[in-house]
Amino acid sequence: MKIYTKTGDKGETSLYGGKRVSKSTLRIEAYGTVDELNSVIGICRSMWPPEELDGILEELQEVLFVLGADLATPLDATTKIHRISTEDVEQLEKYIDSIEPQLEPLKSFILPGGTGVASYLHFTRTICRRAERVVVQLSKEESIGDIPVIFINRLSDFLFVLARWANKLEGREEIKWSPK
């Protein structure tokens, strides 16, 4: 199978299920931003994070493919796919609840940064927030269900916790923001 099909040369693409839409639609922007997020998580993994963190990041990449497919498939599509679920949200919450007690309680804002992995995880959090804004806007214009919005909101919280944890695992102290 060739990587190029020429079917998108006029600015349209196919949703999962076959419907043709403009590449400028919110739906395409939503799953494109999720794809970007997944790619940057791949960069994090290329930096050799601690093994326990790498396993979680790989799991996140897998579930982000599910989210992307969910966003690429209208709810009324006849094609049946695995969609993001409440179980996926609950898994993020379990991870947050197990990692957060290992971290120093926040009493102020922290500056994004630290190790390379932590810095990129902070970057993924900002991409996730952008994806969330697009997904929320999409949910106002099309029926996508509640779970994608809930999942991506929880995911940005989880990415923040992971960035902090990455610094802790590598012994890097967080820099607290102090207003001047």
XYZ file of N, CA and C in Angstrom:
540
model
N 0.847 -1.187 0.000
C 0.000 0.000 0.000
C 0.888 1.244 0.000
N 0.602 2.173 -0.885
C 1.360 3.417 -0.955
C 0.941 4.349 0.176
N 1.893 5.179 0.618
C 1.604 6.148 1.674
C 0.773 7.313 1.118
N 0.922 7.604 -0.151
C 0.129 8.694 -0.724
C -0.990 8.123 -1.589
N -2.120 8.806 -1.530
C -3.293 8.355 -2.300
C -3.775 9.419 -3.283
N -3.350 10.653 -3.072
C -3.747 11.813 -3.871
C -5.204 12.214 -3.640
N -5.911 11.493 -2.777
C -7.316 11.836 -2.524
C -7.449 13.075 -1.645
N -6.368 13.483 -0.988
C -6.421 14.673 -0.145
C -5.828 15.902 -0.783
N -5.497 15.812 -2.055
C -4.819 16.914 -2.736
C -5.679 18.160 -2.900
N -6.960 18.049 -2.715
C -7.847 19.213 -2.838
C -8.360 19.672 -1.473
N -7.660 19.254 -0.404
C -8.004 19.754 0.924
C -9.080 18.984 1.653
N -9.376 17.784 1.196
C -10.356 16.948 1.893
C -9.701 15.660 2.354
N -10.310 15.044 3.352
C -9.861 13.753 3.859
C -11.083 12.926 4.225
N -10.866 11.671 4.489
C -11.972 10.785 4.875
C -11.945 10.533 6.372
N -13.119 10.635 6.974
C -13.263 10.192 8.354
C -13.316 8.676 8.356
N -13.108 8.081 9.525
C -13.238 6.636 9.635
C -14.696 6.311 9.351
N -14.938 5.476 8.399
C -16.297 5.188 7.950
C -16.538 5.701 6.545
N -15.628 6.566 6.033
C -15.680 6.956 4.637
C -16.174 8.349 4.318
N -16.837 9.036 5.223
C -17.365 10.371 4.930
C -16.214 11.333 4.624
N -16.341 12.106 3.534
C -15.331 13.082 3.132
C -15.627 14.423 3.786
N -14.576 15.051 4.333
C -14.706 16.360 4.974
C -13.472 17.196 4.655
N -13.618 18.504 4.850
C -12.489 19.413 4.679
C -11.445 19.146 5.763
N -10.185 19.279 5.386
C -9.107 19.107 6.360
C -9.075 20.242 7.385
N -9.880 21.276 7.161
C -9.904 22.412 8.080
C -10.989 22.297 9.150
N -11.711 21.182 9.208
C -12.787 21.047 10.192
C -12.228 20.851 11.600
N -13.052 21.168 12.581
C -12.659 20.981 13.980
C -12.350 19.522 14.294
N -13.087 18.618 13.707
C -12.853 17.194 13.972
C -11.428 16.805 13.548
N -11.008 17.273 12.376
C -9.658 16.965 11.897
C -8.626 17.646 12.787
N -8.891 18.886 13.175
C -7.990 19.603 14.090
C -7.884 18.867 15.422
N -9.000 18.333 15.907
C -9.001 17.629 17.197
C -8.131 16.384 17.144
N -8.389 15.502 16.178
C -7.583 14.279 16.198
C -6.167 14.516 15.690
N -5.961 15.575 14.916
C -4.600 15.941 14.523
C -3.781 16.417 15.707
N -4.404 17.162 16.605
C -3.701 17.635 17.795
C -3.424 16.476 18.752
N -4.338 15.522 18.830
C -4.094 14.311 19.630
C -2.915 13.535 19.036
N -2.822 13.483 17.717
C -1.694 12.818 17.063
C -0.382 13.530 17.396
N -0.403 14.860 17.381
C 0.773 15.647 17.752
C 1.189 15.323 19.187
N 0.220 15.283 20.080
C 0.482 14.943 21.479
C 1.146 13.574 21.581
N 0.620 12.612 20.859
C 1.162 11.257 20.881
C 2.612 11.247 20.382
N 2.892 12.030 19.356
C 4.251 12.093 18.816
C 5.233 12.678 19.821
N 4.821 13.700 20.546
C 5.718 14.303 21.531
C 5.920 13.358 22.719
N 4.913 12.573 23.060
C 5.129 11.531 24.071
C 6.185 10.549 23.557
N 6.178 10.279 22.260
C 7.227 9.444 21.667
C 8.608 10.055 21.844
N 8.707 11.375 21.729
C 9.989 12.048 21.987
C 10.400 11.827 23.440
N 9.459 11.963 24.361
C 9.756 11.704 25.786
C 10.342 10.307 25.957
N 9.737 9.343 25.307
C 10.187 7.950 25.439
C 11.569 7.748 24.825
N 11.917 8.544 23.817
C 13.227 8.402 23.179
C 14.352 8.907 24.075
N 13.993 9.601 25.148
C 14.987 10.175 26.059
C 15.313 9.229 27.216
N 14.911 7.987 27.090
C 15.193 6.941 28.074
C 14.717 7.302 29.474
N 13.412 7.492 29.632
C 12.894 7.753 30.981
C 13.043 6.503 31.847
N 12.930 6.662 33.171
C 12.946 5.478 34.032
C 11.906 4.461 33.552
N 12.215 3.185 33.748
C 11.395 2.102 33.192
C 9.925 2.193 33.593
N 9.659 2.506 34.875
C 8.267 2.562 35.319
C 7.493 3.684 34.624
N 8.174 4.772 34.303
C 7.546 5.877 33.576
C 7.376 5.516 32.098
N 8.370 4.880 31.514
C 8.296 4.511 30.103
C 7.109 3.590 29.827
N 6.846 2.649 30.720
C 5.705 1.748 30.536
C 4.384 2.496 30.515
N 4.267 3.489 31.385
C 3.047 4.304 31.424
C 2.926 5.127 30.141
N 4.038 5.686 29.679
C 4.002 6.492 28.456
C 3.608 5.646 27.248
N 4.107 4.422 27.186
C 3.709 3.532 26.089
C 2.208 3.243 26.154
N 1.709 3.006 27.357
C 0.266 2.772 27.533
C -0.534 3.994 27.084
N -0.039 5.195 27.424
C -0.716 6.424 26.992
C -0.734 6.524 25.469
N 0.363 6.173 24.825
C 0.385 6.232 23.363
C -0.675 5.309 22.766
N -0.820 4.136 23.346
C -1.839 3.192 22.864
C -3.245 3.786 23.003
N -3.537 4.364 24.162
C -4.889 4.886 24.395
C -5.132 6.158 23.575
N -4.063 6.904 23.266
C -4.239 8.081 22.409
C -4.607 7.686 20.983
N -4.172 6.514 20.531
C -4.648 6.015 19.236
C -6.144 5.737 19.293
N -6.609 5.216 20.413
C -8.050 4.975 20.586
C -8.796 6.304 20.560
N -8.281 7.302 21.296
C -8.929 8.615 21.308
C -8.952 9.218 19.906
N -7.834 9.131 19.190
C -7.795 9.660 17.827
C -8.817 8.991 16.924
N -8.914 7.670 17.012
C -9.904 6.942 16.207
C -11.320 7.328 16.611
N -11.532 7.512 17.911
C -12.842 7.929 18.416
C -13.225 9.274 17.799
N -12.289 10.221 17.842
C -12.570 11.550 17.299
C -12.714 11.530 15.778
N -12.076 10.570 15.111
C -12.148 10.466 13.650
C -13.384 9.717 13.172
N -14.179 9.211 14.108
C -15.344 8.401 13.745
C -16.609 9.031 14.314
N -17.460 9.615 13.474
C -18.713 10.176 13.989
C -19.503 9.118 14.767
N -20.228 9.564 15.781
C -21.008 8.630 16.605
C -22.022 7.848 15.782
N -22.532 8.467 14.712
C -23.543 7.779 13.907
C -22.941 6.943 12.771
N -21.622 6.804 12.742
C -20.980 5.998 11.696
C -21.369 4.535 11.857
N -21.553 3.869 10.742
C -21.902 2.442 10.800
C -20.691 1.592 11.162
N -19.501 2.140 10.950
C -18.275 1.436 11.317
C -18.164 1.407 12.837
N -18.012 0.238 13.398
C -17.886 0.102 14.848
C -16.407 0.081 15.222
N -16.056 0.881 16.209
C -14.672 0.957 16.680
C -14.658 0.900 18.201
N -13.475 0.678 18.738
C -13.292 0.798 20.183
C -13.185 2.287 20.492
N -14.052 2.779 21.359
C -14.041 4.198 21.717
C -13.430 4.387 23.098
N -12.999 5.601 23.355
C -12.471 5.942 24.674
C -13.594 5.715 25.683
N -13.260 5.252 26.878
C -14.296 4.813 27.815
C -14.082 5.388 29.209
N -15.092 5.212 30.036
C -14.951 5.626 31.438
C -13.828 4.845 32.107
N -13.595 3.608 31.671
C -12.485 2.824 32.226
C -11.145 3.487 31.929
N -11.023 4.108 30.761
C -9.788 4.820 30.419
C -9.598 6.030 31.331
N -10.683 6.738 31.613
C -10.622 7.870 32.541
C -10.236 7.369 33.929
N -10.873 6.304 34.373
C -10.585 5.748 35.703
C -9.138 5.286 35.823
N -8.566 4.766 34.742
C -7.158 4.349 34.780
C -6.250 5.551 35.011
N -6.540 6.670 34.341
C -5.760 7.888 34.576
C -5.869 8.314 36.033
N -7.080 8.268 36.576
C -7.293 8.670 37.970
C -6.542 7.749 38.931
N -6.513 6.453 38.634
C -5.763 5.510 39.483
C -4.279 5.845 39.465
N -3.759 6.119 38.284
C -2.349 6.504 38.190
C -2.075 7.787 38.977
N -2.915 8.792 38.787
C -2.731 10.050 39.515
C -2.755 9.785 41.014
N -3.739 9.015 41.465
C -3.886 8.733 42.898
C -2.719 7.930 43.459
N -2.044 7.146 42.633
C -0.907 6.367 43.136
C 0.410 7.145 43.078
N 0.542 8.073 42.139
C 1.794 8.815 41.979
C 1.819 10.083 42.821
N 0.706 10.790 42.883
C 0.683 12.094 43.552
C 1.160 12.046 45.006
N 0.816 11.017 45.799
C 1.313 10.986 47.183
C 2.844 10.893 47.285
N 3.505 10.481 46.214
C 4.966 10.400 46.216
C 5.612 11.772 46.013
N 4.809 12.762 45.644
C 5.319 14.090 45.307
C 5.109 15.056 46.458
N 5.984 16.049 46.514
C 5.837 17.103 47.513
C 4.541 17.866 47.230
N 3.726 18.106 48.259
C 2.488 18.864 48.023
C 2.802 20.242 47.428
N 1.985 20.654 46.495
C 2.184 21.963 45.866
C 1.681 23.068 46.780
N 2.543 24.052 47.001
C 2.151 25.231 47.776
C 2.292 26.489 46.927
N 2.838 26.316 45.732
C 2.987 27.424 44.788
C 3.058 26.825 43.385
N 3.028 27.689 42.404
C 3.239 27.227 41.041
C 4.688 26.767 40.896
N 4.923 25.864 39.952
C 6.292 25.463 39.641
C 6.580 25.832 38.195
N 7.850 26.107 37.921
C 8.240 26.427 36.556
C 8.369 25.134 35.762
N 7.795 25.089 34.572
C 7.947 23.891 33.747
C 9.427 23.689 33.415
N 9.902 22.489 33.585
C 11.299 22.209 33.275
C 11.828 21.061 34.101
N 13.126 21.051 34.270
C 13.795 19.980 34.997
C 14.570 19.114 34.035
N 14.420 17.806 34.163
C 15.097 16.888 33.251
C 14.505 17.038 31.850
N 15.190 16.471 30.870
C 14.661 16.512 29.505
C 13.297 15.866 29.408
N 13.150 14.701 30.044
C 11.858 14.002 30.012
C 10.780 14.846 30.676
N 11.077 15.402 31.852
C 10.086 16.220 32.563
C 9.712 17.450 31.742
N 10.699 18.079 31.127
C 10.423 19.268 30.315
C 9.498 18.931 29.150
N 9.771 17.823 28.480
C 8.897 17.410 27.380
C 7.520 16.993 27.881
N 7.444 16.427 29.075
C 6.122 16.099 29.626
C 5.329 17.366 29.926
N 6.010 18.417 30.397
C 5.311 19.702 30.565
C 4.827 20.207 29.203
N 5.649 20.032 28.174
C 5.263 20.425 26.817
C 4.049 19.616 26.358
N 4.042 18.303 26.640
C 2.883 17.488 26.252
C 1.621 17.972 26.952
N 1.767 18.429 28.186
C 0.603 18.946 28.919
C 0.013 20.147 28.195
N 0.864 21.023 27.672
C 0.338 22.205 26.973
C -0.311 21.813 25.645
N 0.250 20.827 24.961
C -0.384 20.329 23.733
C -1.729 19.701 24.075
N -1.766 18.970 25.181
C -3.015 18.341 25.624
C -4.073 19.400 25.924
N -3.673 20.496 26.563
C -4.630 21.571 26.850
C -5.168 22.176 25.554
N -4.296 22.312 24.558
C -4.753 22.824 23.256
C -5.728 21.838 22.627
N -5.379 20.558 22.674
C -6.288 19.534 22.147
C -7.624 19.587 22.873
N -7.569 19.794 24.180
C -8.806 19.871 24.962
C -9.685 21.023 24.489
N -9.076 22.173 24.227
C -9.870 23.317 23.757
C -10.558 22.993 22.431
N -9.849 22.313 21.541
C -10.437 21.951 20.247
C -11.540 20.913 20.434
N -11.292 19.909 21.283
C -12.293 18.861 21.519
C -13.547 19.457 22.162
N -13.376 20.380 23.093
C -14.536 21.031 23.714
C -15.327 21.795 22.661
N -14.642 22.545 21.813
C -15.339 23.284 20.752
C -16.049 22.315 19.811
N -15.386 21.213 19.457
C -16.008 20.201 18.603
C -17.271 19.654 19.259
N -17.209 19.423 20.568
C -18.376 18.871 21.282
C -19.556 19.834 21.286
N -19.294 21.124 21.097
C -20.369 22.120 21.024
C -21.030 22.113 19.642
N -20.283 21.655 18.633
C -20.782 21.693 17.261
C -21.255 20.345 16.733
N -20.706 19.250 17.289
C -21.071 17.908 16.836
C -21.208 17.003 18.049
N -21.957 15.954 17.883
C -22.114 14.986 18.964
C -20.907 14.049 18.973
N -20.106 14.139 20.050
C -18.955 13.238 20.190
C -19.027 12.450 21.495
N -20.069 12.697 22.286
C -20.169 12.050 23.588
C -19.388 12.840 24.632
N -19.614 12.518 25.889
C -18.966 13.235 26.991
C -17.565 12.724 27.302
N -17.328 11.453 27.071
C -16.097 10.816 27.547
C -14.827 11.405 26.927
N -14.774 11.718 25.628
C -13.537 12.309 25.106
C -13.142 13.604 25.819
N -14.118 14.444 26.147
C -13.823 15.700 26.847
C -13.311 15.408 28.254
N -13.965 14.505 28.954
C -13.547 14.146 30.313
C -12.149 13.536 30.283
N -11.926 12.618 29.346
C -10.633 11.938 29.269
C -9.501 12.931 29.039
N -9.664 13.820 28.078
C -8.560 14.714 27.738
C -8.318 15.741 28.843
N -9.359 16.114 29.566
C -9.186 16.988 30.725
C -8.364 16.279 31.800
N -8.709 15.044 32.089
C -7.981 14.274 33.094
C -6.548 13.999 32.645
N -6.380 13.784 31.331
C -5.052 13.499 30.801
C -4.091 14.662 31.037
N -4.548 15.892 30.877
C -3.642 17.025 31.103
C -3.206 17.081 32.564
N -4.120 16.762 33.486
C -3.732 16.680 34.900
C -2.684 15.589 35.098
N -2.904 14.448 34.457
C -1.984 13.329 34.595
C -0.607 13.671 34.031
N -0.561 14.361 32.903
C 0.725 14.735 32.320
C 1.494 15.682 33.239
N 0.788 16.557 33.947
C 1.433 17.431 34.930
C 2.040 16.593 36.051
N 1.273 15.634 36.558
C 1.769 14.749 37.616
C 2.972 13.951 37.106
N 2.899 13.456 35.876
C 4.019 12.692 35.319
C 5.277 13.544 35.176
N 5.128 14.802 34.781
C 6.291 15.688 34.664
C 6.954 15.866 36.027
N 6.150 16.069 37.040
C 6.690 16.217 38.397
C 7.363 14.921 38.852
N 6.725 13.808 38.556
C 7.260 12.503 38.953
C 8.580 12.207 38.232
N 8.651 12.575 36.949
C 9.889 12.365 36.188
C 11.051 13.087 36.861
N 10.819 14.311 37.311
C 11.867 15.040 38.029
C 12.233 14.332 39.327
N 11.230 13.875 40.058
C 11.497 13.186 41.325
C 12.292 11.908 41.092
N 11.897 11.121 40.096
C 12.597 9.862 39.817
C 14.067 10.083 39.471
N 14.367 11.230 38.876
C 15.745 11.537 38.482
C 16.456 12.417 39.507
N 15.790 12.706 40.639
C 16.423 13.505 41.688
C 16.561 14.979 41.359
N 15.738 15.475 40.434
C 15.798 16.887 40.050
C 14.781 17.670 40.860
N 15.223 18.718 41.516
C 14.337 19.537 42.334
C 13.502 20.461 41.449
N 12.236 20.615 41.816
C 11.357 21.530 41.084
C 11.691 22.968 41.468
N 11.555 23.857 40.504
C 11.784 25.274 40.774
C 10.431 25.926 40.985
N 10.250 26.465 42.163
C 8.983 27.107 42.502
C 8.960 28.524 41.937
N 7.807 28.903 41.435
C 7.637 30.253 40.916
C 7.497 31.202 42.088
N 8.271 32.283 42.053
C 8.126 33.299 43.093
C 7.907 34.635 42.408
N 6.704 35.172 42.568
C 6.395 36.443 41.904
C 7.307 37.556 42.410
N 7.733 38.378 41.508
C 8.634 39.498 41.860
C 7.843 40.743 42.119
